């Protein structure tokens, strides 16, 4: 298949590479061209603008920071009968905006955000939360297989986005709880590193503790997913809950702590920099 990948940041670039390695023809576009140029060594054509990237494409893949960035890309797409795989986390309002635009342009929208960060994206081990028309999902299955280890088919367009919001609610709560617990351990002179090691291997722990815990203890952040985007995802969860008449108790605290760490200059650092929302 011919694939156009629009947005080649931390997630989009490795997804483009894995799709190309699976034997598909890939053209890529990124607003900052320098971020896409390295893809040329993988046989991927780097386009100067979205219009050139999508010429003749069977599937248009968008992976940008938020709904506004996705829509800004998609508004430059020509009308046609291609499939638009929207893979970013854009929230309920965002996917509805995408659906409206897709209908206007004659595109078939596949709402399939992905779970995972930089390393799983590089390894082709993302989780794909796919929703949309069955025929379009069937057509995209080879692409899902190229970028992910697991694909959930969840029903009509919008179901993937809602599932991703729930997934992120759990993940962000886990990260903040870990950050605060490490801060608590340090404050009362408990060996935080030893605690993380025990927790990572405990039935009450989680594998993610072994990934983010050491980074929090060492205050070393190789960005696999920026904290600023974690805050964006927390806001999307809160917006979705409010829309459905549910008052979340944990997520406002998570967002407040993330924003505190961002205000201290850690927005571009990895999600593990949430620790700076709990320590002075």
C-alpha atoms as one frame of an Amber mdcrd trajectory, in Angstrom:
protein
   0.000   0.000   0.000   0.940   3.647  -0.394   0.962   5.396   2.969   1.307
   9.066   3.850   2.521   9.745   7.403   1.785  13.279   8.561   3.667  14.089
  11.764   7.044  12.462  12.385   7.861  13.250  16.003   8.652  10.817  18.809
   5.849   8.467  17.747   5.254   9.222  14.081   8.833   8.665  12.907   9.240
   5.110  14.257   5.742   4.228  13.089   6.680   5.390   9.583   9.866   3.321
   9.685   8.068   0.166  10.782   5.406   0.586   8.113   8.141   0.980   5.479
   9.996  -2.066   6.811   6.798  -4.061   6.397   7.037  -3.429   2.660   4.746
  -0.446   2.157   5.583   2.683   0.171   5.757   5.565   2.646   5.887   9.317
   2.149   6.252  11.501   5.215   5.648  15.123   6.101   6.486  17.073   9.229
   5.920  20.766   9.848   9.582  21.001  10.870  11.176  19.233   7.919  14.444
  18.550   9.765  12.598  16.121  12.043  11.563  14.051   9.021  14.744  14.111
   6.947  16.387  11.194   8.777  13.588   8.963   7.452  15.066   9.191   3.957
  17.742   6.673   4.974  14.931   4.141   5.495  13.668   4.560   1.937  10.905
   6.974   2.957  10.205   9.943   0.710  10.131  13.208   2.667   7.601  15.672
   1.266   7.729  19.451   1.486   4.022  19.786   2.265   1.058  17.553   3.169
  -0.448  17.794  -0.324   2.605  16.206  -1.932   2.795  13.593   0.807  -0.726
  12.311   0.193  -0.745  12.119  -3.632  -1.850   8.585  -4.541  -1.920   7.421
  -0.915  -4.294   4.641   0.115  -4.024   5.550   3.798  -3.291   8.920   5.403
  -1.861   8.579   8.909  -1.893  11.577  11.256   0.200  11.618  14.424   0.475
  15.071  15.968   0.513  16.567  19.455  -3.158  17.466  19.843  -6.462  17.952
  18.045  -5.617  21.435  16.752  -2.368  20.192  15.215  -4.116  17.198  13.643
  -6.883  19.359  12.192  -4.321  21.858  10.863  -2.683  18.988   8.965  -5.933
  17.432   7.812  -7.329  20.709   6.510  -4.551  20.643   3.923  -5.633  17.240
   2.615  -7.384  17.063  -0.747 -10.760  15.412  -1.139 -10.658  11.759  -2.178
 -11.580   8.219  -1.297  -8.570   7.407   0.888  -8.645   6.077   4.440  -7.632
   8.555   7.132  -6.055   6.745  10.085  -6.094   9.212  12.963  -3.584   7.806
  15.481  -3.043  10.725  17.869  -4.819  11.244  21.189  -7.280  14.041  20.447
 -10.196  13.513  22.860 -13.890  13.173  22.131 -14.380  16.686  20.787 -11.264
  16.281  18.655 -12.357  13.035  17.014 -15.762  14.553  16.314 -14.031  17.445
  14.536 -12.026  14.899  12.557 -15.197  13.014  11.609 -16.818  16.202  10.327
 -13.756  17.066   8.247 -13.486  13.505   6.908 -17.088  13.618   5.747 -16.524
  16.971   4.030 -13.472  15.591   2.188 -14.943  12.187   1.305 -12.371  10.374
   3.468 -13.085   7.237   5.510 -12.044   7.927   9.089 -10.373   5.222  11.162
 -10.119   6.301  14.789  -7.214   4.225  16.076  -5.025   5.926  18.688  -2.086
   3.950  20.006  -0.874   3.053  23.473   2.843   3.206  24.135   5.770   5.596
  24.014   9.075   5.965  22.156  10.629   2.554  22.795   7.506   0.470  22.045
   7.002   2.588  18.914  10.564   1.842  17.787  10.105  -1.866  18.499   6.727
  -2.129  16.789   5.112  -3.018  20.098   2.401  -0.392  20.340  -1.171  -1.217
  21.272  -3.681  -0.101  18.663  -7.179   0.861  19.815  -8.990   0.641  16.496
 -12.493   1.783  15.621 -14.290   2.599  12.401 -15.948   0.853   9.447 -15.057
  -2.834   9.230 -13.785  -2.626   5.649 -11.454   0.245   6.538 -10.183  -1.578
   9.613  -9.525  -4.656   7.474  -7.547  -2.530   5.021  -5.492  -1.017   7.853
  -4.771  -4.304   9.615  -1.360  -4.806   7.911  -0.398  -1.316   9.113  -1.629
  -2.006  12.637   0.451  -5.192  12.603   3.502  -3.253  11.428   3.435  -0.775
  14.308   1.874  -2.795  17.099   1.877  -6.078  18.965  -1.812  -5.877  19.910
  -4.836  -4.513  18.090  -8.232  -4.144  19.737 -11.177  -3.683  17.378 -13.642
  -1.667  19.406 -16.541  -0.814  17.125 -17.712   2.391  15.506 -15.561   5.488
  15.033 -15.019   7.205  18.379 -14.745   4.020  20.419 -10.959   3.988  20.003
 -10.654   7.510  21.361 -12.864   6.761  24.355 -10.855   3.626  25.154  -7.598
   5.615  24.929  -8.943   8.185  27.403  -9.670   5.429  29.919  -6.249   3.869
  29.255  -4.558   7.220  29.869  -6.555   7.861  33.033  -5.086   4.696  34.517
  -1.563   5.369  33.250  -1.354   8.998  34.408  -2.763   8.129  37.824  -0.123
   5.408  38.148   2.679   7.820  37.221   1.578  10.477  39.700   1.066   7.945
  42.491   4.566   6.608  41.859   6.045  10.117  41.832   4.380  11.101  45.093
   5.284   7.814  46.768   8.948   8.245  45.826   8.845  11.817  47.150   7.279
  10.511  50.363   9.962   7.834  50.713  12.734  10.390  50.242  11.149  12.771
  52.760  11.047  10.173  55.534  14.500   8.708  54.799  13.357   5.482  53.149
  15.599   4.115  50.381  13.534   5.111  47.341  15.608   3.002  44.949  15.163
  -0.087  47.085  11.446   0.611  47.330  11.151   0.868  43.541  13.017  -2.414
  43.086  10.723  -4.193  45.523   7.582  -2.632  44.075   8.510  -3.427  40.467
   8.660  -7.122  41.292   5.703  -7.186  43.671   2.131  -8.296  42.932   1.002
  -4.811  44.036   3.412  -3.136  41.629   3.369  -2.836  37.844   5.991  -3.280
  35.112   5.831   0.452  34.426   7.260   1.066  37.910  10.499  -0.532  36.762
  10.660   1.860  33.818   9.699   5.197  35.369  10.739   4.599  38.983  14.531
   4.575  38.435  14.269   7.694  36.257  12.418   9.493  39.032  14.930   8.429
  41.680  17.932   9.405  39.528  16.277  12.569  38.147  17.411  11.492  34.671
  14.905  11.858  31.853  15.421  10.438  28.372  12.179  11.687  26.899   9.992
   8.900  25.574   6.794  10.900  26.131   6.876  14.553  27.222   5.261  15.590
  30.485   3.471  18.429  28.678   1.617  15.891  26.551   0.750  13.950  29.704
  -0.901  17.104  31.024  -2.767  17.482  27.723  -4.064  13.928  28.056  -5.171
  14.584  31.639  -7.180  17.576  30.414  -8.813  15.438  27.731  -9.861  12.881
  30.342 -11.343  15.623  32.509 -13.198  17.119  29.549 -14.655  13.726  28.635
 -15.767  13.037  32.209 -17.419  16.454  32.506 -19.183  15.925  29.203 -20.657
  12.697  30.560 -21.617  14.112  33.950 -18.890  12.386  35.965 -16.709  14.195
  38.491 -13.265  12.646  38.614 -11.427  12.981  41.924  -7.919  11.814  41.054
  -7.298  13.415  37.660  -7.560  17.063  38.815  -4.773  16.357  41.306  -2.679
  14.629  38.636  -3.083  17.617  36.342  -2.234  20.101  39.106   0.975  18.216
  39.946   1.945  17.869  36.282   1.370  21.582  35.738   3.499  22.386  38.784
   6.382  20.359  37.318   5.882  22.004  33.923   5.988  25.461  35.530   9.344
  24.459  36.995  10.694  23.917  33.477  10.090  20.200  32.897   7.384  20.213
  30.228   9.691  18.805  27.544  11.184  16.210  29.899   9.879  12.681  30.109
   6.670  11.835  31.933   8.844  10.673  34.836   9.571  14.358  35.503   6.205
  14.348  37.279   8.392  13.825  40.357   9.064  17.600  40.282   5.404  18.217
  41.016   5.829  16.483  44.373   9.235  17.765  45.532  10.639  21.246  46.073
